Amino acid sequence: MNVRILELIEGAKQARGLTVIIDVYRAFSLESYLFGQGAKAIFPIGSIEEALAYRKEHPDYITFGERYGAQVEGFEYGNSPSQVVGKDLTGKYCIHTTSAGTQGIVNATGATEIVAASLVNAGAIARYIQCKDPEEVSIVAMGNQGVSTADEDVLCAHYIKALLEGADYEQTCTLVQQKAEDLRTSAGKKFFDPKQPAFPEGDFELCSAVDRFAFAIRVGHDETGRLVNTRFDC
């Protein structure tokens, strides 16, 4: 298995083989919580305009989205796990657009298969890939707005790569948990800055809960050809 780590939107465009799109703060952490709370499917959409148009076709779908961290006007929710944690989403369909994570999905046009990852489901993603046993794996750390490196995404990428290369799970997971916690004074400090209300403090702990969920998020297409994310228990 040839495993390589790429970064940002440009990395997503270069991805080949089974491709992992990573957004820890916060797109795919949020999606993991949505699926954990019963969501049926999530539609990742690149633009706000397309997301709103699709919601107009399906007014019962729930909209989630951000630009520069802030909730998109007209959406029910932003990109924040703490906004929705504990809510019953059983059987619900969701629409999701973000500055990084969903952009990675729509730009990974050379991938043979796409899965979405964050620290909260990284171990499950590694197990999923091991079961599929592809020849080529591209792990894309999407970064900040898809244009600059984000330490949390790089940490997640190296964690998945280490597991795929046979690292001891318990030791590696413990080390990653420590490094994720250390990010509160660097990449995660925005969650503790009262001047940045778009990043609530509760999101840091929720996004840092390494391997909280034992399922992968698979990206596929519905009967109309639209991208759709679904839960796959590993």
mmCIF file of C-alpha atoms in Angstrom, residues 121-209:
data_model
loop_
_atom_site.group_PDB
_atom_site.id
_atom_site.type_symbol
_atom_site.label_atom_id
_atom_site.label_comp_id
_atom_site.label_asym_id
_atom_site.label_seq_id
_atom_site.Cartn_x
_atom_site.Cartn_y
_atom_site.Cartn_z
ATOM 1 C CA ASN A 121 -13.038 8.845 13.697
ATOM 2 C CA ALA A 122 -9.423 8.466 12.515
ATOM 3 C CA GLY A 123 -8.973 4.941 13.865
ATOM 4 C CA ALA A 124 -12.133 3.779 12.109
ATOM 5 C CA ILE A 125 -10.886 5.334 8.867
ATOM 6 C CA ALA A 126 -7.623 3.379 9.177
ATOM 7 C CA ARG A 127 -9.549 0.138 9.763
ATOM 8 C CA TYR A 128 -11.763 0.836 6.779
ATOM 9 C CA ILE A 129 -8.742 1.381 4.528
ATOM 10 C CA GLN A 130 -7.048 -1.777 5.812
ATOM 11 C CA CYS A 131 -10.164 -3.780 4.938
ATOM 12 C CA LYS A 132 -10.285 -2.291 1.433
ATOM 13 C CA ASP A 133 -6.508 -2.822 0.988
ATOM 14 C CA PRO A 134 -6.059 -0.394 -1.929
ATOM 15 C CA GLU A 135 -2.764 -0.031 -3.778
ATOM 16 C CA GLU A 136 -2.743 3.755 -3.387
ATOM 17 C CA VAL A 137 -3.939 5.984 -0.542
ATOM 18 C CA SER A 138 -3.912 9.789 -0.559
ATOM 19 C CA ILE A 139 -4.427 11.485 2.821
ATOM 20 C CA VAL A 140 -5.277 15.160 2.406
ATOM 21 C CA ALA A 141 -4.947 17.559 5.355
ATOM 22 C CA MET A 142 -7.259 20.368 4.237
ATOM 23 C CA GLY A 143 -5.872 23.107 6.466
ATOM 24 C CA ASN A 144 -7.231 26.583 7.123
ATOM 25 C CA GLN A 145 -9.673 27.625 4.422
ATOM 26 C CA GLY A 146 -7.933 25.039 2.263
ATOM 27 C CA VAL A 147 -4.976 27.368 1.666
ATOM 28 C CA SER A 148 -2.661 27.178 4.720
ATOM 29 C CA THR A 149 -1.422 24.346 6.937
ATOM 30 C CA ALA A 150 -3.464 23.398 10.013
ATOM 31 C CA ASP A 151 -1.536 21.459 12.660
ATOM 32 C CA GLU A 152 -4.601 19.502 13.769
ATOM 33 C CA ASP A 153 -5.206 18.169 10.251
ATOM 34 C CA VAL A 154 -1.546 17.232 9.783
ATOM 35 C CA LEU A 155 -1.617 15.434 13.154
ATOM 36 C CA CYS A 156 -4.647 13.440 12.050
ATOM 37 C CA ALA A 157 -3.037 12.609 8.703
ATOM 38 C CA HIS A 158 0.109 11.242 10.323
ATOM 39 C CA TYR A 159 -1.978 9.286 12.828
ATOM 40 C CA ILE A 160 -3.896 7.509 10.071
ATOM 41 C CA LYS A 161 -0.695 6.898 8.101
ATOM 42 C CA ALA A 162 1.042 5.442 11.171
ATOM 43 C CA LEU A 163 -1.836 3.035 11.813
ATOM 44 C CA LEU A 164 -1.819 1.941 8.172
ATOM 45 C CA GLU A 165 1.908 1.264 8.449
ATOM 46 C CA GLY A 166 1.456 -1.000 11.478
ATOM 47 C CA ALA A 167 2.087 1.288 14.454
ATOM 48 C CA ASP A 168 0.935 0.018 17.845
ATOM 49 C CA TYR A 169 -2.586 1.350 18.306
ATOM 50 C CA GLU A 170 -2.601 1.992 22.056
ATOM 51 C CA GLN A 171 0.757 3.776 22.125
ATOM 52 C CA THR A 172 0.036 5.815 19.019
ATOM 53 C CA CYS A 173 -3.465 6.786 20.125
ATOM 54 C CA THR A 174 -2.200 7.924 23.529
ATOM 55 C CA LEU A 175 0.489 10.067 21.892
ATOM 56 C CA VAL A 176 -2.023 11.627 19.498
ATOM 57 C CA GLN A 177 -4.404 12.370 22.373
ATOM 58 C CA GLN A 178 -1.604 14.250 24.141
ATOM 59 C CA LYS A 179 -0.689 16.187 21.003
ATOM 60 C CA ALA A 180 -4.345 17.031 20.347
ATOM 61 C CA GLU A 181 -4.660 18.417 23.871
ATOM 62 C CA ASP A 182 -1.471 20.459 23.425
ATOM 63 C CA LEU A 183 -3.094 22.252 20.475
ATOM 64 C CA ARG A 184 -5.236 24.311 22.870
ATOM 65 C CA THR A 185 -2.331 26.792 23.107
ATOM 66 C CA SER A 186 -1.594 26.890 19.384
ATOM 67 C CA ALA A 187 -3.946 25.861 16.575
ATOM 68 C CA GLY A 188 -6.849 25.497 19.001
ATOM 69 C CA LYS A 189 -6.446 28.758 20.876
ATOM 70 C CA LYS A 190 -9.172 30.388 18.762
ATOM 71 C CA PHE A 191 -11.706 28.317 20.719
ATOM 72 C CA PHE A 192 -10.685 30.150 23.889
ATOM 73 C CA ASP A 193 -10.593 33.646 22.395
ATOM 74 C CA PRO A 194 -13.691 35.707 23.316
ATOM 75 C CA LYS A 195 -13.001 37.857 20.261
ATOM 76 C CA GLN A 196 -13.753 34.863 18.036
ATOM 77 C CA PRO A 197 -17.319 33.858 18.981
ATOM 78 C CA ALA A 198 -17.646 31.745 15.823
ATOM 79 C CA PHE A 199 -15.371 29.193 17.544
ATOM 80 C CA PRO A 200 -17.090 28.202 20.821
ATOM 81 C CA GLU A 201 -14.906 26.736 23.547
ATOM 82 C CA GLY A 202 -16.897 23.510 23.647
ATOM 83 C CA ASP A 203 -15.864 22.678 20.102
ATOM 84 C CA PHE A 204 -12.238 22.158 21.126
ATOM 85 C CA GLU A 205 -12.945 19.199 23.410
ATOM 86 C CA LEU A 206 -15.473 17.697 21.001
ATOM 87 C CA CYS A 207 -13.048 17.900 18.072
ATOM 88 C CA SER A 208 -10.151 16.568 20.173
ATOM 89 C CA ALA A 209 -11.912 13.383 21.333
#
